[in-house]
Amino acid sequence: MQGTMMHFPLTLTGILERAGRLFGGVEVVSRLPDMSLHRYTYRDFHRRARALADALQAAGLRRGDRVATLMWNHYAHLEAYFGVPAAGCVVHTLNLRLEPADIAYIVNHAEDRFLIVDDVLLPLYEKFKDKVHLQRVIVVPLSKGPVPVGLTDYEEFLKSATGEFAYPELDENEAAGMCYTSGTTGKPKGVVYSHRSLVLHSLTEGMVDSLALGHQDTVLPVVPMFHANAWGLPFTSTMVGAKQVFPGPHLAPEALLDLYEREQVTVSAGVPTIWFGVLQALQQQPERWHLVPGLRMAVGGAAAPEAMIRGFDRLGIRVIHAWGMTETTPLGTVSYVKRDLRDVPEDKSYGLRAMQGIPVPYVEVRSVQGDAEVPWDGRSMGELQVRGPWVAASYYRLPDASDQFTSDGWFRTGDVATITPEGYVKITDRIKDLIKSGGEWISSQDMENALMGHPAVAEAAVIGLPHPKWQERPLAAVVLKRDAQCSVEELRGYLAQRFARWWVPDAFVFLDEIPRTSAGKFLKSSLRTRFKDWTWE
Ligand code: AMP
């Protein structure tokens, strides 16, 4: 027997229409390159996103055509997030931190037809324009300067709308967005988000036990809109009609804190790199900024060290630690203390929050070693595999990558994890970063997080290097806080109190900075190359 409910497609146009109709007066604020603030309301956003859809159709784009964006976080990118899919096309966000040759590869692989680019990013476009075949390049005049000859002014393009736009009848499984993973090895791989997956992801992300996004919130995504859809925040915020604030290209701690105060931001999101800086700025000048009490900061993309969670707590800022990937749209797990663990001692409670968390509804997890699922005992390590309605089932035009998907329908994340009996996922490493010493695995992330809890340490990365006797042994690369001093013996002793003796790194090196990927994660392959000829004493 079938249910008697309507067949109602889950498409982004529903979110756009609702926002225009119900939340017309809510503001969208964007920091422009010259530091000034651009303000308008959902009413303007709705009109302009529809005009963009209209103009794209009038310019000859067809269902499923890809429109690339090379943009910072701001109002026009938000318009593309909704306007492009509303035309039946696919918004393909390009990572502006990649090498020009990689961007060209991605544009060509995705067969992008149009590109929307910030005027301030035209110098980057110049570096790959001869390697791609775009039919039209539309320039957003953020700096109000003239648009180069041969390119289209975004504002003029919007004016070319016919005014007779009607939403196409979209199937919820049609592609709406696209993003290439910024992996540290191999060619980038394209993930294609459907309308349905983005809508379901938004519904889940807004839930109280997820990021708890509501209409009363003011949301500032620091995470770039070219990285896993800024973790879906622009979609979810628009769904609930929250005020949205975009930092543009200004991501320095002071600039962010200024926006938090000025716009009374209640929720922000980004990678730990950003929060290290914000936390330090706040600790150095605790009186300077007047932030909304209870400001929530979603931290993901890399592990949120316990010391960071505690540091923000002391300032009245609540860290929400979450795990996800480009392939999971990205929300997979969120860490909060379950009710039957409410009375655990404070240390244990922080330990839980520093884990990656429990799966959100409809994301299923398992940890697999060899062919067998390992028990949820909080100790057994295996590869984390996930499945769910917003988890990729394949990559775009990349049949060779099928080994990332299991024959029984799970996605192999490449992360190594334990799962506790209560269902908390704890990422211990990337598979390729695991250190194997004397036949036993050592988890680098646990030690990094512990090191980053030492008062003198700003950042730490632990890598495995070849060892004649043990196969591999750990080396810790440590960045000390400004003006801090600390000896190797001190760090060794500090770790020895917390870990088995054979886990403690044999070598410590002090660096000025840890190399990072375009997404701000530790680039351990670069460290391994740098220290590949290391000789153990
Ligand atoms: P990306 O697809 O670029 O977003 O990268 C996804 C990867 O980032 C995951 O596979 C993890 O290795 C890492 N990651 C994301 N969130 C976390 C987290 N909360 N803790 C540890 N690693 C994370």
Coordinates of C-alpha atoms and ligand atoms in Angstrom, one line a residue:
M1 CA 0.0 0.0 0.0
Q2 CA 1.3 3.4 -0.9
G3 CA 1.1 6.5 1.2
T4 CA -1.4 9.1 0.2
M5 CA 1.0 12.1 0.2
M6 CA 1.9 14.3 -2.7
H7 CA 4.9 13.8 -4.8
F8 CA 6.7 17.0 -4.1
P9 CA 10.2 17.4 -5.5
L10 CA 12.9 18.5 -3.0
T11 CA 14.5 21.3 -5.1
L12 CA 16.5 24.4 -4.2
T13 CA 13.9 26.6 -5.9
G14 CA 11.6 25.8 -2.9
I15 CA 14.1 27.4 -0.6
L16 CA 14.6 30.4 -2.9
E17 CA 10.9 31.1 -3.2
R18 CA 10.2 30.7 0.5
A19 CA 13.0 33.1 1.3
G20 CA 11.7 35.7 -1.1
R21 CA 8.2 35.4 0.1
L22 CA 8.6 35.1 3.9
F23 CA 11.9 36.7 4.7
G24 CA 12.1 39.6 2.3
G25 CA 13.3 42.1 5.0
V26 CA 16.2 40.0 6.3
E27 CA 19.6 41.3 5.6
V28 CA 22.5 39.8 3.7
V29 CA 25.8 41.7 4.5
S30 CA 29.0 41.2 2.6
R31 CA 32.5 42.6 3.2
L32 CA 33.9 44.0 -0.1
P33 CA 37.6 44.0 -1.0
D34 CA 37.9 47.7 0.0
M35 CA 36.6 46.7 3.5
S36 CA 33.3 48.5 3.0
L37 CA 30.1 46.6 3.7
H38 CA 27.5 45.7 1.0
R39 CA 24.0 45.4 2.4
Y40 CA 20.8 44.3 0.9
T41 CA 17.8 42.1 1.8
Y42 CA 16.5 38.7 0.9
R43 CA 14.0 40.6 -1.3
D44 CA 16.9 41.9 -3.4
F45 CA 18.7 38.5 -3.3
H46 CA 15.5 36.7 -4.5
R47 CA 15.0 39.1 -7.3
R48 CA 18.6 39.0 -8.5
A49 CA 19.0 35.2 -8.2
R50 CA 15.9 34.8 -10.4
A51 CA 17.2 37.4 -12.8
L52 CA 20.5 35.4 -13.0
A53 CA 18.5 32.2 -13.8
D54 CA 16.5 34.1 -16.4
A55 CA 19.6 35.6 -18.0
L56 CA 21.5 32.3 -18.1
Q57 CA 18.6 30.7 -19.9
A58 CA 18.3 33.6 -22.2
A59 CA 22.0 33.3 -23.0
G60 CA 21.4 29.8 -24.2
L61 CA 22.3 27.6 -21.3
R62 CA 20.5 24.3 -21.1
R63 CA 19.6 21.9 -18.4
G64 CA 22.6 20.4 -16.7
D65 CA 25.1 22.9 -18.1
R66 CA 27.9 23.8 -15.7
V67 CA 28.4 27.4 -14.6
A68 CA 31.7 27.8 -12.7
T69 CA 32.3 30.3 -10.0
L70 CA 35.6 31.8 -9.0
M71 CA 34.5 33.9 -6.1
W72 CA 35.0 34.8 -2.4
N73 CA 32.1 34.6 0.0
H74 CA 29.6 37.3 -0.7
Y75 CA 26.2 38.2 -2.0
A76 CA 26.8 37.5 -5.7
H77 CA 28.1 34.0 -4.8
L78 CA 24.9 33.4 -2.9
E79 CA 23.0 34.5 -5.9
A80 CA 24.9 32.0 -8.0
Y81 CA 24.2 29.3 -5.4
F82 CA 20.5 29.6 -6.1
G83 CA 20.2 31.4 -9.5
V84 CA 22.3 28.8 -11.4
P85 CA 20.4 25.7 -10.1
A86 CA 17.1 27.6 -10.6
A87 CA 17.9 27.8 -14.3
G88 CA 18.3 24.0 -14.3
C89 CA 22.1 24.4 -14.5
V90 CA 24.8 23.3 -12.1
V91 CA 26.8 25.7 -10.0
H92 CA 30.4 24.5 -10.0
T93 CA 32.5 26.2 -7.3
L94 CA 36.2 26.5 -8.1
N95 CA 38.8 26.6 -5.4
L96 CA 40.7 29.8 -5.9
R97 CA 43.6 28.5 -3.8
L98 CA 44.6 25.8 -6.3
E99 CA 47.4 26.2 -8.8
P100 CA 46.1 27.7 -12.1
A101 CA 47.0 24.5 -14.0
D102 CA 44.8 22.5 -11.6
I103 CA 41.9 24.9 -11.9
A104 CA 42.2 24.6 -15.7
Y105 CA 42.1 20.8 -15.4
I106 CA 39.0 21.0 -13.3
V107 CA 37.2 23.5 -15.6
N108 CA 37.9 21.2 -18.6
H109 CA 37.0 18.0 -16.8
A110 CA 33.7 19.5 -15.7
E111 CA 33.1 21.0 -19.1
D112 CA 32.1 24.3 -17.6
R113 CA 30.4 26.6 -20.2
F114 CA 30.2 29.9 -18.3
L115 CA 32.4 31.3 -15.5
I116 CA 31.4 33.9 -13.0
V117 CA 34.5 35.5 -11.5
D118 CA 35.2 38.3 -9.0
D119 CA 37.0 41.2 -10.6
V120 CA 39.6 41.0 -7.9
L121 CA 40.3 37.4 -9.0
L122 CA 40.8 38.3 -12.7
P123 CA 44.6 38.1 -12.3
L124 CA 44.1 34.4 -11.3
Y125 CA 41.8 33.8 -14.2
E126 CA 44.4 35.3 -16.6
K127 CA 46.8 32.6 -15.5
F128 CA 44.6 29.7 -16.8
K129 CA 42.3 31.4 -19.4
D130 CA 44.4 30.1 -22.3
K131 CA 44.0 26.5 -21.2
V132 CA 40.2 26.5 -20.9
H133 CA 37.3 26.8 -23.4
L134 CA 34.7 29.0 -21.7
Q135 CA 31.9 30.5 -23.8
R136 CA 31.4 33.4 -21.5
V137 CA 33.1 35.0 -18.6
I138 CA 31.0 37.1 -16.3
V139 CA 32.8 39.5 -14.0
V140 CA 31.3 40.7 -10.7
P141 CA 32.5 44.3 -10.3
L142 CA 33.2 44.2 -6.6
S143 CA 35.7 47.0 -6.9
K144 CA 33.5 49.0 -9.2
G145 CA 36.2 49.3 -11.7
P146 CA 35.6 48.8 -15.5
V147 CA 35.2 45.2 -16.7
P148 CA 37.8 44.3 -19.3
V149 CA 36.7 44.2 -23.0
G150 CA 35.4 40.9 -24.1
L151 CA 34.1 39.9 -20.7
T152 CA 30.6 40.4 -19.4
D153 CA 29.7 42.7 -16.5
Y154 CA 27.6 40.7 -14.0
E155 CA 25.3 43.7 -13.4
E156 CA 24.7 44.1 -17.1
F157 CA 24.2 40.4 -17.4
L158 CA 21.4 40.5 -14.8
K159 CA 19.8 43.4 -16.7
S160 CA 19.6 41.1 -19.8
A161 CA 17.0 39.0 -18.0
T162 CA 13.7 38.8 -19.9
G163 CA 11.5 39.3 -16.9
E164 CA 9.4 36.3 -17.9
F165 CA 11.3 33.7 -16.0
A166 CA 9.4 30.7 -14.8
Y167 CA 11.1 27.9 -12.9
P168 CA 11.7 24.8 -15.0
E169 CA 10.1 21.6 -13.7
L170 CA 13.1 20.1 -12.0
D171 CA 13.5 16.5 -10.9
E172 CA 14.9 16.4 -7.4
N173 CA 17.7 14.0 -8.5
E174 CA 19.0 16.5 -11.1
A175 CA 22.4 18.0 -10.5
A176 CA 22.4 21.4 -8.7
G177 CA 26.0 21.8 -7.6
M178 CA 29.5 20.5 -8.1
C179 CA 32.7 20.6 -6.2
Y180 CA 36.1 18.9 -6.8
T181 CA 37.9 17.5 -3.8
S182 CA 41.1 19.2 -3.0
G183 CA 42.9 16.0 -2.1
T184 CA 46.6 16.1 -1.3
T185 CA 47.4 13.3 -3.8
G186 CA 46.1 12.4 -7.3
K187 CA 43.9 14.4 -9.6
P188 CA 41.0 16.3 -8.1
K189 CA 37.7 14.4 -8.2
G190 CA 34.3 15.8 -9.0
V191 CA 31.4 15.4 -6.6
V192 CA 28.0 16.3 -8.0
Y193 CA 25.3 17.4 -5.5
S194 CA 21.6 16.9 -6.5
H195 CA 18.8 19.2 -5.5
R196 CA 17.5 16.5 -3.2
S197 CA 20.8 15.9 -1.5
L198 CA 21.3 19.6 -0.8
V199 CA 17.7 20.0 0.5
L200 CA 17.9 17.0 2.8
H201 CA 21.4 18.1 4.0
S202 CA 20.0 21.6 4.8
L203 CA 17.1 20.2 6.8
T204 CA 19.4 18.1 8.8
E205 CA 22.1 20.8 9.3
G206 CA 19.5 23.1 10.8
M207 CA 18.5 20.6 13.5
V208 CA 19.1 21.5 17.1
D209 CA 21.6 18.6 17.5
S210 CA 23.4 19.6 14.4
L211 CA 24.3 23.3 13.9
A212 CA 21.0 24.4 15.3
L213 CA 20.4 27.1 12.7
G214 CA 17.3 29.1 13.0
H215 CA 15.6 32.3 11.7
Q216 CA 16.9 34.3 14.7
D217 CA 20.5 33.5 13.8
T218 CA 23.1 35.6 12.1
V219 CA 25.4 33.3 10.3
L220 CA 28.9 34.0 9.0
P221 CA 30.6 31.2 7.1
V222 CA 34.4 31.7 7.1
V223 CA 34.7 28.4 5.4
P224 CA 34.9 29.3 1.7
M225 CA 31.9 28.9 -0.6
F226 CA 34.2 27.0 -2.9
H227 CA 34.8 24.4 -0.3
A228 CA 32.0 21.9 0.1
N229 CA 29.4 24.7 -0.3
A230 CA 30.7 26.5 2.8
W231 CA 29.5 23.4 4.6
G232 CA 26.0 24.0 3.3
L233 CA 25.5 27.1 5.5
P234 CA 24.3 29.4 2.7
F235 CA 21.6 26.8 1.8
T236 CA 20.6 26.1 5.3
S237 CA 20.6 29.8 6.3
T238 CA 18.4 30.7 3.4
M239 CA 16.1 27.9 4.2
V240 CA 15.4 29.2 7.7
G241 CA 15.7 32.9 6.7
A242 CA 18.7 33.7 8.9
K243 CA 20.6 36.9 8.5
Q244 CA 23.8 36.1 6.5
V245 CA 27.1 37.8 6.8
F246 CA 30.0 37.1 4.3
P247 CA 33.6 38.1 5.0
G248 CA 34.6 38.5 1.3
P249 CA 38.4 38.1 1.1
H250 CA 39.1 39.4 4.6
L251 CA 39.8 36.4 6.8
A252 CA 42.3 37.8 9.3
P253 CA 41.2 37.4 12.9
E254 CA 40.7 41.1 13.5
A255 CA 38.6 41.5 10.4
L256 CA 36.4 38.6 11.4
L257 CA 36.0 39.7 15.0
D258 CA 35.1 43.2 13.8
L259 CA 32.3 41.6 11.7
Y260 CA 31.1 39.4 14.5
E261 CA 30.7 42.4 16.7
R262 CA 29.3 44.8 14.1
E263 CA 26.7 42.4 12.8
Q264 CA 26.1 40.6 16.1
V265 CA 26.9 37.2 14.6
T266 CA 25.5 34.2 16.4
V267 CA 27.0 31.3 14.4
S268 CA 30.2 31.0 12.4
A269 CA 32.1 28.1 10.8
G270 CA 35.6 27.3 9.6
V271 CA 38.7 25.2 9.9
P272 CA 40.8 25.1 13.1
T273 CA 43.6 27.3 11.4
I274 CA 41.2 30.2 11.4
W275 CA 40.1 29.6 15.0
F276 CA 43.7 29.4 16.3
G277 CA 44.1 33.0 15.2
V278 CA 40.8 34.2 16.5
L279 CA 41.4 32.6 19.8
Q280 CA 44.8 34.1 20.2
A281 CA 43.5 37.6 19.2
L282 CA 40.7 37.3 21.8
Q283 CA 43.1 36.1 24.5
Q284 CA 45.4 38.9 23.8
Q285 CA 42.7 41.6 23.9
P286 CA 39.7 40.1 25.8
E287 CA 38.1 43.5 26.3
R288 CA 38.3 44.7 22.7
W289 CA 35.4 43.0 21.0
H290 CA 31.8 42.7 22.3
L291 CA 30.5 39.5 20.9
V292 CA 27.1 38.0 21.2
P293 CA 27.1 35.8 24.4
G294 CA 27.0 32.1 23.4
L295 CA 28.4 32.7 19.9
R296 CA 28.6 29.2 18.3
M297 CA 31.6 28.2 16.2
A298 CA 31.3 25.2 14.0
V299 CA 34.8 23.7 13.6
G300 CA 35.6 21.0 11.1
G301 CA 37.8 20.2 8.1
A302 CA 40.5 19.1 10.7
A303 CA 40.2 18.0 14.3
A304 CA 39.3 20.7 16.9
P305 CA 41.9 20.2 19.6
E306 CA 40.5 19.9 23.1
A307 CA 42.6 22.9 24.2
M308 CA 40.8 25.0 21.6
I309 CA 37.4 23.9 22.8
R310 CA 38.3 24.7 26.4
G311 CA 39.9 28.0 25.4
F312 CA 36.7 29.2 23.6
D313 CA 34.5 27.9 26.4
R314 CA 36.3 30.2 28.8
L315 CA 35.4 33.1 26.6
G316 CA 31.8 32.1 26.5
I317 CA 32.0 30.9 22.9
R318 CA 30.7 27.4 22.1
V319 CA 32.6 25.2 19.7
I320 CA 30.5 22.7 17.7
H321 CA 32.9 20.1 16.5
A322 CA 31.8 18.4 13.3
W323 CA 33.3 16.0 10.7
G324 CA 32.6 15.8 7.1
M325 CA 34.0 15.7 3.6
T326 CA 33.3 17.2 0.2
E327 CA 31.9 13.8 -0.7
T328 CA 29.4 14.0 2.2
T329 CA 28.0 17.5 1.4
P330 CA 29.7 17.7 4.0
L331 CA 27.9 17.1 7.3
G332 CA 28.5 13.6 8.6
T333 CA 28.9 13.7 12.4
V334 CA 28.5 16.3 15.1
S335 CA 29.8 16.1 18.6
Y336 CA 27.6 16.8 21.6
V337 CA 27.3 15.2 25.0
K338 CA 24.5 12.6 24.9
R339 CA 22.0 12.7 27.8
D340 CA 23.2 9.5 29.4
L341 CA 26.7 11.0 29.5
R342 CA 25.7 14.3 31.0
D343 CA 27.1 13.5 34.4
V344 CA 30.5 12.4 33.3
P345 CA 33.4 14.3 34.8
E346 CA 34.4 17.5 33.0
D347 CA 37.6 16.0 31.5
K348 CA 35.6 13.2 29.9
S349 CA 33.0 15.6 28.6
Y350 CA 35.7 17.6 26.9
G351 CA 37.1 14.4 25.5
L352 CA 33.7 13.6 24.0
R353 CA 33.4 17.1 22.4
A354 CA 36.9 16.7 20.9
M355 CA 35.8 13.6 19.1
Q356 CA 34.3 14.0 15.7
G357 CA 30.9 13.1 17.1
I358 CA 27.8 11.0 16.4
P359 CA 26.3 10.6 13.0
V360 CA 23.6 12.9 12.0
P361 CA 20.2 11.3 11.0
Y362 CA 20.5 9.2 7.8
V363 CA 24.3 9.1 7.8
E364 CA 25.3 5.6 8.7
V365 CA 28.9 4.8 9.8
R366 CA 31.0 1.7 10.2
S367 CA 34.7 1.2 10.7
V368 CA 36.2 -1.6 8.7
Q369 CA 39.5 -3.5 8.8
G370 CA 40.2 -5.9 6.0
D371 CA 36.8 -7.2 5.2
A372 CA 35.3 -7.1 8.6
E373 CA 33.6 -4.3 10.5
V374 CA 35.4 -3.6 13.8
P375 CA 33.4 -3.5 17.0
W376 CA 32.1 -0.2 18.4
D377 CA 34.4 -0.4 21.5
G378 CA 36.3 2.9 21.3
R379 CA 39.5 1.0 20.7
S380 CA 39.4 -1.0 17.5
M381 CA 40.6 1.1 14.5
G382 CA 39.4 0.7 11.0
E383 CA 38.6 2.7 7.9
L384 CA 35.6 4.9 8.4
Q385 CA 32.9 4.1 5.8
V386 CA 29.7 6.0 5.4
R387 CA 26.5 6.0 3.5
G388 CA 23.5 8.2 3.3
P389 CA 21.3 10.4 1.1
W390 CA 23.9 13.2 0.8
V391 CA 27.0 10.9 0.4
A392 CA 28.5 10.5 -3.0
A393 CA 27.9 7.2 -4.8
S394 CA 30.5 8.0 -7.5
Y395 CA 32.7 10.7 -8.9
Y396 CA 32.0 12.7 -12.0
R397 CA 33.4 11.0 -15.1
L398 CA 36.0 9.0 -13.1
P399 CA 35.2 5.3 -13.4
D400 CA 38.7 4.4 -12.1
A401 CA 37.9 5.8 -8.7
S402 CA 35.4 3.0 -8.1
D403 CA 37.7 1.5 -5.4
Q404 CA 36.5 4.3 -3.2
F405 CA 33.1 2.8 -3.1
T406 CA 32.4 -0.6 -1.7
S407 CA 30.4 -3.3 -3.6
D408 CA 27.8 -3.2 -0.8
G409 CA 27.1 0.6 -1.2
W410 CA 29.4 2.4 1.2
F411 CA 31.9 5.2 0.6
R412 CA 35.4 4.7 1.8
T413 CA 36.4 7.9 3.5
G414 CA 40.2 7.2 3.8
D415 CA 39.9 8.3 7.4
V416 CA 40.9 5.9 10.2
A417 CA 38.5 5.9 13.1
T418 CA 37.4 4.2 16.3
I419 CA 33.7 4.2 17.3
T420 CA 32.7 4.2 20.9
P421 CA 29.9 2.0 22.2
E422 CA 27.8 5.2 22.4
G423 CA 28.4 5.9 18.7
Y424 CA 31.0 8.6 18.9
V425 CA 33.3 8.5 15.9
K426 CA 36.9 9.4 16.7
I427 CA 39.2 10.1 13.7
T428 CA 42.7 8.9 14.5
D429 CA 44.3 9.6 11.2
R430 CA 44.1 9.6 7.4
I431 CA 45.0 6.1 6.2
K432 CA 48.1 7.4 4.5
D433 CA 49.2 9.3 7.6
L434 CA 49.0 6.4 10.0
I435 CA 52.4 5.5 11.5
K436 CA 53.4 1.9 11.7
S437 CA 56.0 1.2 14.3
G438 CA 57.2 -2.4 15.0
G439 CA 54.0 -3.7 13.4
E440 CA 51.7 -1.6 15.5
W441 CA 49.7 1.5 14.5
I442 CA 50.4 4.9 16.1
S443 CA 47.8 7.6 15.7
S444 CA 49.3 10.9 14.8
Q445 CA 46.2 13.0 15.5
D446 CA 45.9 12.1 19.1
M447 CA 49.5 13.2 19.7
E448 CA 49.0 16.4 17.7
N449 CA 46.0 17.3 19.7
A450 CA 47.8 16.6 23.0
L451 CA 50.8 18.7 21.9
M452 CA 48.5 21.5 21.0
G453 CA 47.3 21.4 24.5
H454 CA 50.7 22.3 25.8
P455 CA 50.8 26.0 26.8
A456 CA 53.9 26.8 24.7
V457 CA 52.7 25.0 21.5
A458 CA 50.8 26.8 18.8
E459 CA 50.6 24.0 16.3
A460 CA 52.0 20.5 15.9
A461 CA 52.0 17.8 13.2
V462 CA 53.3 14.3 13.8
I463 CA 54.6 12.2 10.8
G464 CA 56.1 8.8 10.4
L465 CA 59.5 8.5 8.9
P466 CA 61.3 5.3 7.8
H467 CA 63.3 3.6 10.5
P468 CA 65.8 0.8 10.0
K469 CA 64.6 -1.2 13.0
W470 CA 60.9 -0.2 13.6
Q471 CA 59.8 0.3 10.0
E472 CA 58.6 3.8 10.9
R473 CA 59.0 6.1 13.9
P474 CA 57.2 9.4 14.7
L475 CA 58.7 12.8 14.3
A476 CA 56.9 15.8 15.8
A477 CA 57.1 19.1 13.9
V478 CA 56.2 21.9 16.4
V479 CA 55.5 25.6 16.1
L480 CA 55.8 27.4 19.4
K481 CA 53.6 30.3 20.3
R482 CA 55.1 33.7 19.8
D483 CA 57.7 34.4 22.5
A484 CA 57.2 31.0 24.1
Q485 CA 60.1 28.7 24.9
C486 CA 60.1 25.0 25.4
S487 CA 62.7 22.2 25.3
V488 CA 62.4 18.8 23.6
E489 CA 62.7 17.1 27.0
E490 CA 59.8 19.0 28.3
L491 CA 57.6 18.0 25.3
R492 CA 58.7 14.4 25.5
G493 CA 57.9 14.3 29.2
Y494 CA 54.6 15.9 28.6
L495 CA 53.6 13.3 26.0
A496 CA 55.0 10.4 28.1
Q497 CA 52.4 11.2 30.8
R498 CA 49.6 10.7 28.3
F499 CA 50.7 8.0 25.8
A500 CA 52.4 4.6 25.8
R501 CA 56.1 5.1 25.7
W502 CA 56.5 3.7 22.2
W503 CA 54.1 6.3 20.8
V504 CA 56.1 9.2 21.9
P505 CA 58.0 10.7 19.0
D506 CA 61.7 10.0 18.8
A507 CA 62.4 13.4 17.3
F508 CA 61.1 16.9 17.7
V509 CA 61.8 19.7 15.3
F510 CA 60.8 23.3 15.8
L511 CA 59.4 25.1 12.7
D512 CA 58.1 28.6 11.9
E513 CA 55.0 27.1 10.4
I514 CA 53.4 23.8 9.3
P515 CA 52.9 23.6 5.6
R516 CA 49.2 23.5 4.7
T517 CA 46.8 22.4 1.9
S518 CA 44.6 24.9 0.1
A519 CA 41.9 24.1 2.6
G520 CA 44.2 25.0 5.6
K521 CA 44.9 21.4 6.7
F522 CA 48.4 20.2 7.6
L523 CA 50.2 19.1 4.4
K524 CA 52.0 16.1 5.9
S525 CA 53.2 14.8 2.5
S526 CA 55.3 18.0 2.3
L527 CA 56.8 17.4 5.8
R528 CA 57.5 13.8 4.9
T529 CA 59.4 14.9 1.8
R530 CA 61.3 17.5 3.7
F531 CA 62.5 15.1 6.3
K532 CA 62.8 12.0 4.1
D533 CA 66.5 11.7 4.7
W534 CA 66.2 12.0 8.4
T535 CA 68.8 10.0 10.3
W536 CA 67.8 8.7 13.7
E537 CA 70.3 9.0 16.5
Ligands
AMP1 P1 37.5 17.8 2.5 O1 36.8 16.9 1.5 O2 38.5 18.7 1.8 O3 36.5 18.6 3.2 O4 38.3 17.0 3.5 C1 37.7 15.9 4.2 C2 38.7 15.4 5.2 O5 39.0 16.4 6.2 C3 38.1 14.2 6.0 O6 38.3 13.0 5.3 C4 39.0 14.2 7.3 O7 40.3 13.6 7.0 C5 39.2 15.7 7.5 N1 38.3 16.2 8.5 C6 37.1 16.9 8.3 N2 36.6 17.2 9.5 C7 37.4 16.7 10.5 C8 37.4 16.7 11.9 N3 36.4 17.3 12.6 N4 38.4 16.1 12.5 C9 39.4 15.5 11.9 N5 39.5 15.5 10.5 C10 38.5 16.1 9.8

